[in-house]
PDB file of C-alpha atoms in Angstrom:
ATOM      1  CA  MET V   1      10.451  34.969  16.131  1.00  0.00           C
ATOM      2  CA  LYS V   2       9.503  33.800  12.635  1.00  0.00           C
ATOM      3  CA  LYS V   3      10.498  30.225  11.845  1.00  0.00           C
ATOM      4  CA  ARG V   4      12.891  29.523   8.986  1.00  0.00           C
ATOM      5  CA  ILE V   5      13.192  26.579   6.636  1.00  0.00           C
ATOM      6  CA  ALA V   6      15.973  25.950   4.125  1.00  0.00           C
ATOM      7  CA  THR V   7      15.449  23.747   1.099  1.00  0.00           C
ATOM      8  CA  ILE V   8      18.605  22.458  -0.523  1.00  0.00           C
ATOM      9  CA  TYR V   9      18.317  21.032  -4.009  1.00  0.00           C
ATOM     10  CA  ASP V  10      20.592  19.588  -6.631  1.00  0.00           C
ATOM     11  CA  HIS V  11      20.984  20.754  -9.325  1.00  0.00           C
ATOM     12  CA  GLU V  12      20.364  23.983 -11.249  1.00  0.00           C
ATOM     13  CA  ASN V  13      18.948  22.490 -14.467  1.00  0.00           C
ATOM     14  CA  CYS V  14      17.023  19.661 -12.906  1.00  0.00           C
ATOM     15  CA  PHE V  15      13.454  18.866 -11.865  1.00  0.00           C
ATOM     16  CA  THR V  16      14.676  19.011  -8.250  1.00  0.00           C
ATOM     17  CA  LYS V  17      14.828  22.813  -8.539  1.00  0.00           C
ATOM     18  CA  THR V  18      11.256  22.878  -9.837  1.00  0.00           C
ATOM     19  CA  LEU V  19      10.055  20.725  -6.943  1.00  0.00           C
ATOM     20  CA  SER V  20      11.854  22.979  -4.452  1.00  0.00           C
ATOM     21  CA  LYS V  21       9.880  25.950  -5.824  1.00  0.00           C
ATOM     22  CA  TYR V  22       6.587  24.192  -5.136  1.00  0.00           C
ATOM     23  CA  ILE V  23       7.721  23.111  -1.667  1.00  0.00           C
ATOM     24  CA  HIS V  24       8.635  26.778  -1.094  1.00  0.00           C
ATOM     25  CA  ILE V  25       5.064  27.798  -2.040  1.00  0.00           C
ATOM     26  CA  GLY V  26       3.685  25.346   0.531  1.00  0.00           C
ATOM     27  CA  ILE V  27       6.037  26.640   3.236  1.00  0.00           C
ATOM     28  CA  GLN V  28       5.104  30.249   2.554  1.00  0.00           C
ATOM     29  CA  SER V  29       1.392  29.395   2.702  1.00  0.00           C
ATOM     30  CA  GLU V  30       1.989  28.753   6.421  1.00  0.00           C
ATOM     31  CA  ASN V  31       3.707  32.130   6.970  1.00  0.00           C
ATOM     32  CA  VAL V  32       7.123  30.578   7.517  1.00  0.00           C
ATOM     33  CA  GLU V  33      10.297  32.036   6.029  1.00  0.00           C
ATOM     34  CA  SER V  34      11.627  29.870   3.220  1.00  0.00           C
ATOM     35  CA  LYS V  35      14.965  29.946   1.420  1.00  0.00           C
ATOM     36  CA  THR V  36      16.124  27.634  -1.334  1.00  0.00           C
ATOM     37  CA  TYR V  37      19.774  26.914  -2.003  1.00  0.00           C
ATOM     38  CA  GLU V  38      21.627  24.935  -4.647  1.00  0.00           C
ATOM     39  CA  ALA V  39      23.782  22.202  -3.080  1.00  0.00           C
ATOM     40  CA  LYS V  40      27.079  23.410  -4.576  1.00  0.00           C
ATOM     41  CA  PHE V  41      26.489  26.890  -3.122  1.00  0.00           C
ATOM     42  CA  ILE V  42      25.507  25.712   0.348  1.00  0.00           C
ATOM     43  CA  CYS V  43      28.583  23.443   0.593  1.00  0.00           C
ATOM     44  CA  GLU V  44      30.669  26.621   0.583  1.00  0.00           C
ATOM     45  CA  ASN V  45      28.229  28.503   2.849  1.00  0.00           C
ATOM     46  CA  LEU V  46      27.153  26.019   5.518  1.00  0.00           C
ATOM     47  CA  GLN V  47      26.875  28.819   8.086  1.00  0.00           C
ATOM     48  CA  LEU V  48      23.638  29.887   6.350  1.00  0.00           C
ATOM     49  CA  LEU V  49      22.034  26.782   7.861  1.00  0.00           C
ATOM     50  CA  ASP V  50      23.010  27.657  11.447  1.00  0.00           C
ATOM     51  CA  GLU V  51      19.890  29.694  12.131  1.00  0.00           C
ATOM     52  CA  VAL V  52      17.252  27.684  10.271  1.00  0.00           C
ATOM     53  CA  ASP V  53      14.791  25.524  12.159  1.00  0.00           C
ATOM     54  CA  SER V  54      14.328  22.904   9.443  1.00  0.00           C
ATOM     55  CA  ILE V  55      16.287  21.630   6.449  1.00  0.00           C
ATOM     56  CA  ILE V  56      14.736  19.880   3.453  1.00  0.00           C
ATOM     57  CA  PHE V  57      17.117  17.982   1.178  1.00  0.00           C
ATOM     58  CA  GLY V  58      16.241  17.337  -2.474  1.00  0.00           C
ATOM     59  CA  THR V  59      18.033  15.187  -5.004  1.00  0.00           C
ATOM     60  CA  PRO V  60      17.414  13.412  -8.257  1.00  0.00           C
ATOM     61  CA  THR V  61      17.752   9.676  -7.768  1.00  0.00           C
ATOM     62  CA  TYR V  62      20.892   8.393  -9.454  1.00  0.00           C
ATOM     63  CA  PHE V  63      21.355   4.633  -9.471  1.00  0.00           C
ATOM     64  CA  GLY V  64      19.203   4.326  -6.342  1.00  0.00           C
ATOM     65  CA  ASN V  65      21.095   6.964  -4.395  1.00  0.00           C
ATOM     66  CA  VAL V  66      21.608  10.706  -3.965  1.00  0.00           C
ATOM     67  CA  SER V  67      23.415  12.878  -6.479  1.00  0.00           C
ATOM     68  CA  THR V  68      27.120  13.662  -6.219  1.00  0.00           C
ATOM     69  CA  ASN V  69      26.529  17.216  -4.974  1.00  0.00           C
ATOM     70  CA  ILE V  70      24.170  16.121  -2.211  1.00  0.00           C
ATOM     71  CA  LYS V  71      26.724  13.502  -1.156  1.00  0.00           C
ATOM     72  CA  LYS V  72      29.420  16.208  -1.134  1.00  0.00           C
ATOM     73  CA  LEU V  73      27.144  18.339   1.039  1.00  0.00           C
ATOM     74  CA  MET V  74      26.654  15.443   3.447  1.00  0.00           C
ATOM     75  CA  ASP V  75      30.397  14.825   3.590  1.00  0.00           C
ATOM     76  CA  SER V  76      31.088  18.517   4.267  1.00  0.00           C
ATOM     77  CA  THR V  77      29.086  18.480   7.525  1.00  0.00           C
ATOM     78  CA  VAL V  78      31.548  16.498   9.667  1.00  0.00           C
ATOM     79  CA  ASP V  79      32.292  19.491  11.932  1.00  0.00           C
ATOM     80  CA  ILE V  80      28.574  20.201  12.318  1.00  0.00           C
ATOM     81  CA  TRP V  81      28.009  16.546  13.217  1.00  0.00           C
ATOM     82  CA  ASP V  82      30.959  16.565  15.643  1.00  0.00           C
ATOM     83  CA  ASN V  83      29.521  19.610  17.455  1.00  0.00           C
ATOM     84  CA  LYS V  84      25.879  18.424  17.258  1.00  0.00           C
ATOM     85  CA  GLY V  85      25.066  21.591  15.339  1.00  0.00           C
ATOM     86  CA  TRP V  86      21.938  20.186  13.711  1.00  0.00           C
ATOM     87  CA  ASN V  87      20.752  18.175  16.696  1.00  0.00           C
ATOM     88  CA  ASN V  88      16.941  18.492  17.017  1.00  0.00           C
ATOM     89  CA  LYS V  89      16.506  20.430  13.773  1.00  0.00           C
ATOM     90  CA  ILE V  90      13.703  19.124  11.598  1.00  0.00           C
ATOM     91  CA  ALA V  91      14.713  17.305   8.413  1.00  0.00           C
ATOM     92  CA  ALA V  92      12.854  16.027   5.370  1.00  0.00           C
ATOM     93  CA  GLY V  93      13.726  14.811   1.908  1.00  0.00           C
ATOM     94  CA  PHE V  94      12.432  14.628  -1.614  1.00  0.00           C
ATOM     95  CA  THR V  95      13.534  12.948  -4.802  1.00  0.00           C
ATOM     96  CA  HIS V  96      12.462  12.123  -8.329  1.00  0.00           C
ATOM     97  CA  SER V  97      13.385   9.821 -11.173  1.00  0.00           C
ATOM     98  CA  SER V  98      12.077   9.253 -14.665  1.00  0.00           C
ATOM     99  CA  ALA V  99      10.826   5.774 -13.782  1.00  0.00           C
ATOM    100  CA  LEU V 100       7.821   5.310 -11.523  1.00  0.00           C
ATOM    101  CA  SER V 101       9.928   3.354  -9.039  1.00  0.00           C
ATOM    102  CA  GLY V 102      13.419   4.285 -10.084  1.00  0.00           C
ATOM    103  CA  ASP V 103      14.699   3.097  -6.697  1.00  0.00           C
ATOM    104  CA  LYS V 104      13.779   6.461  -5.166  1.00  0.00           C
ATOM    105  CA  LEU V 105      13.495   4.874  -1.723  1.00  0.00           C
ATOM    106  CA  GLY V 106      17.272   4.330  -1.759  1.00  0.00           C
ATOM    107  CA  ALA V 107      17.888   8.058  -2.195  1.00  0.00           C
ATOM    108  CA  LEU V 108      15.439   8.967   0.581  1.00  0.00           C
ATOM    109  CA  MET V 109      16.990   6.368   2.893  1.00  0.00           C
ATOM    110  CA  SER V 110      20.435   7.956   2.370  1.00  0.00           C
ATOM    111  CA  ILE V 111      19.065  11.352   3.358  1.00  0.00           C
ATOM    112  CA  PHE V 112      17.139   9.842   6.295  1.00  0.00           C
ATOM    113  CA  ILE V 113      20.205   8.057   7.685  1.00  0.00           C
ATOM    114  CA  PHE V 114      22.275  11.226   7.274  1.00  0.00           C
ATOM    115  CA  ALA V 115      19.637  13.246   9.161  1.00  0.00           C
ATOM    116  CA  GLN V 116      19.419  10.651  11.924  1.00  0.00           C
ATOM    117  CA  GLN V 117      23.185  10.661  12.367  1.00  0.00           C
ATOM    118  CA  HIS V 118      22.910  14.421  12.878  1.00  0.00           C
ATOM    119  CA  GLY V 119      20.203  13.878  15.521  1.00  0.00           C
ATOM    120  CA  MET V 120      17.554  15.543  13.362  1.00  0.00           C
ATOM    121  CA  MET V 121      13.805  14.882  13.568  1.00  0.00           C
ATOM    122  CA  TRP V 122      12.472  13.398  10.315  1.00  0.00           C
ATOM    123  CA  ILE V 123       9.192  14.430   8.688  1.00  0.00           C
ATOM    124  CA  GLY V 124       7.595  12.253   6.037  1.00  0.00           C
ATOM    125  CA  VAL V 125       4.395  12.395   4.026  1.00  0.00           C
ATOM    126  CA  ASP V 126       1.225  11.740   6.027  1.00  0.00           C
ATOM    127  CA  LEU V 127      -1.079  11.061   3.074  1.00  0.00           C
ATOM    128  CA  LYS V 128      -2.589   7.804   1.914  1.00  0.00           C
ATOM    129  CA  SER V 129      -1.714   6.918  -1.639  1.00  0.00           C
ATOM    130  CA  ASN V 130      -4.007   8.847  -4.007  1.00  0.00           C
ATOM    131  CA  GLU V 131      -5.692  10.667  -1.128  1.00  0.00           C
ATOM    132  CA  THR V 132      -7.994  13.554  -1.973  1.00  0.00           C
ATOM    133  CA  LEU V 133      -8.151  16.394   0.548  1.00  0.00           C
ATOM    134  CA  LYS V 134     -10.947  18.939   0.771  1.00  0.00           C
ATOM    135  CA  ASN V 135      -8.631  21.816  -0.250  1.00  0.00           C
ATOM    136  CA  PHE V 136      -7.341  19.892  -3.271  1.00  0.00           C
ATOM    137  CA  ASP V 137      -9.413  18.678  -6.202  1.00  0.00           C
ATOM    138  CA  ILE V 138      -6.860  16.074  -7.257  1.00  0.00           C
ATOM    139  CA  LYS V 139      -5.374  12.982  -5.707  1.00  0.00           C
ATOM    140  CA  LEU V 140      -2.104  13.485  -3.818  1.00  0.00           C
ATOM    141  CA  ASN V 141       0.827  11.156  -3.087  1.00  0.00           C
ATOM    142  CA  ARG V 142       0.153   9.168  -6.241  1.00  0.00           C
ATOM    143  CA  LEU V 143       3.416   7.197  -5.844  1.00  0.00           C
ATOM    144  CA  GLY V 144       2.523   6.145  -2.302  1.00  0.00           C
ATOM    145  CA  SER V 145       5.607   7.347  -0.455  1.00  0.00           C
ATOM    146  CA  TRP V 146       5.645   8.006   3.270  1.00  0.00           C
ATOM    147  CA  MET V 147       9.410   8.329   3.856  1.00  0.00           C
ATOM    148  CA  GLY V 148       9.455  11.625   1.951  1.00  0.00           C
ATOM    149  CA  LEU V 149       8.254  13.180  -1.270  1.00  0.00           C
ATOM    150  CA  MET V 150       8.735  11.016  -4.360  1.00  0.00           C
ATOM    151  CA  THR V 151       7.792  12.210  -7.816  1.00  0.00           C
ATOM    152  CA  GLU V 152       8.188  11.242 -11.436  1.00  0.00           C
ATOM    153  CA  SER V 153      10.522  13.408 -13.502  1.00  0.00           C
ATOM    154  CA  PRO V 154       9.148  14.821 -16.729  1.00  0.00           C
ATOM    155  CA  SER V 155      10.630  12.906 -19.648  1.00  0.00           C
ATOM    156  CA  LYS V 156      13.248  14.688 -21.715  1.00  0.00           C
ATOM    157  CA  ASP V 157      12.491  12.481 -24.720  1.00  0.00           C
ATOM    158  CA  LYS V 158       8.745  12.988 -24.819  1.00  0.00           C
ATOM    159  CA  GLU V 159       6.244  15.772 -24.363  1.00  0.00           C
ATOM    160  CA  LEU V 160       5.384  14.512 -20.864  1.00  0.00           C
ATOM    161  CA  GLU V 161       4.075  17.326 -18.727  1.00  0.00           C
ATOM    162  CA  ILE V 162       4.781  17.674 -15.039  1.00  0.00           C
ATOM    163  CA  ASN V 163       2.191  15.661 -13.172  1.00  0.00           C
ATOM    164  CA  ILE V 164      -0.134  18.021 -11.290  1.00  0.00           C
ATOM    165  CA  SER V 165      -0.515  15.491  -8.466  1.00  0.00           C
ATOM    166  CA  ASP V 166       3.257  15.607  -7.878  1.00  0.00           C
ATOM    167  CA  ILE V 167       3.239  19.420  -7.840  1.00  0.00           C
ATOM    168  CA  LYS V 168       0.314  19.631  -5.422  1.00  0.00           C
ATOM    169  CA  THR V 169       1.882  16.948  -3.214  1.00  0.00           C
ATOM    170  CA  ALA V 170       5.077  19.033  -3.117  1.00  0.00           C
ATOM    171  CA  GLU V 171       3.076  22.087  -1.999  1.00  0.00           C
ATOM    172  CA  TYR V 172       1.289  20.001   0.631  1.00  0.00           C
ATOM    173  CA  PHE V 173       4.631  18.565   1.823  1.00  0.00           C
ATOM    174  CA  GLY V 174       6.103  22.061   2.226  1.00  0.00           C
ATOM    175  CA  ALA V 175       3.053  23.222   4.189  1.00  0.00           C
ATOM    176  CA  ARG V 176       3.208  20.116   6.416  1.00  0.00           C
ATOM    177  CA  ILE V 177       6.869  20.731   7.252  1.00  0.00           C
ATOM    178  CA  ALA V 178       6.110  24.391   7.986  1.00  0.00           C
ATOM    179  CA  LYS V 179       3.217  23.492  10.327  1.00  0.00           C
ATOM    180  CA  ILE V 180       5.399  21.039  12.239  1.00  0.00           C
ATOM    181  CA  THR V 181       8.279  23.525  12.364  1.00  0.00           C
ATOM    182  CA  LYS V 182       5.984  26.125  13.958  1.00  0.00           C
ATOM    183  CA  LYS V 183       4.612  23.579  16.422  1.00  0.00           C
ATOM    184  CA  PHE V 184       7.741  21.852  17.669  1.00  0.00           C
ATOM    185  CA  GLN V 185      10.564  24.347  17.468  1.00  0.00           C
TER     186      GLN V 185
END
């Protein structure tokens, strides 16, 4: 049976959606089925997550925490929590902010605690900061995060391009989660 991973992002017009696309590319590179869902949609369709093996949660960092729609998603899972519906599923998280720090760790910690309360198994980033791998010609994990994927949002005020290291780290992160999903589920 082919393994399945769901990536939930917030929101439609945000860099989180872009990151989810690159995570999706990494997942598919490992021949694992990958679906991406917007948080508002999945709140009304939680049953779509019943049959997935892993769930990746993505949010912009707002004031050191998750976005409103990700928090609503978390709050809508009380029945799943009560019935241990996500127990032993794999979980991971990603976030971004326009500042290099931007208190992104706070957002990832919220997702991590939520996943742990559901009895999920957490997957982080296994790369040293600015590590170069033989399949990549650039340095990955430039922000040095191990809890989950952290990236810098492109600036809306300037002509700042998406950092290629962040994109390639997102692809690597998706592939890592897919490899672990195939191994442990």
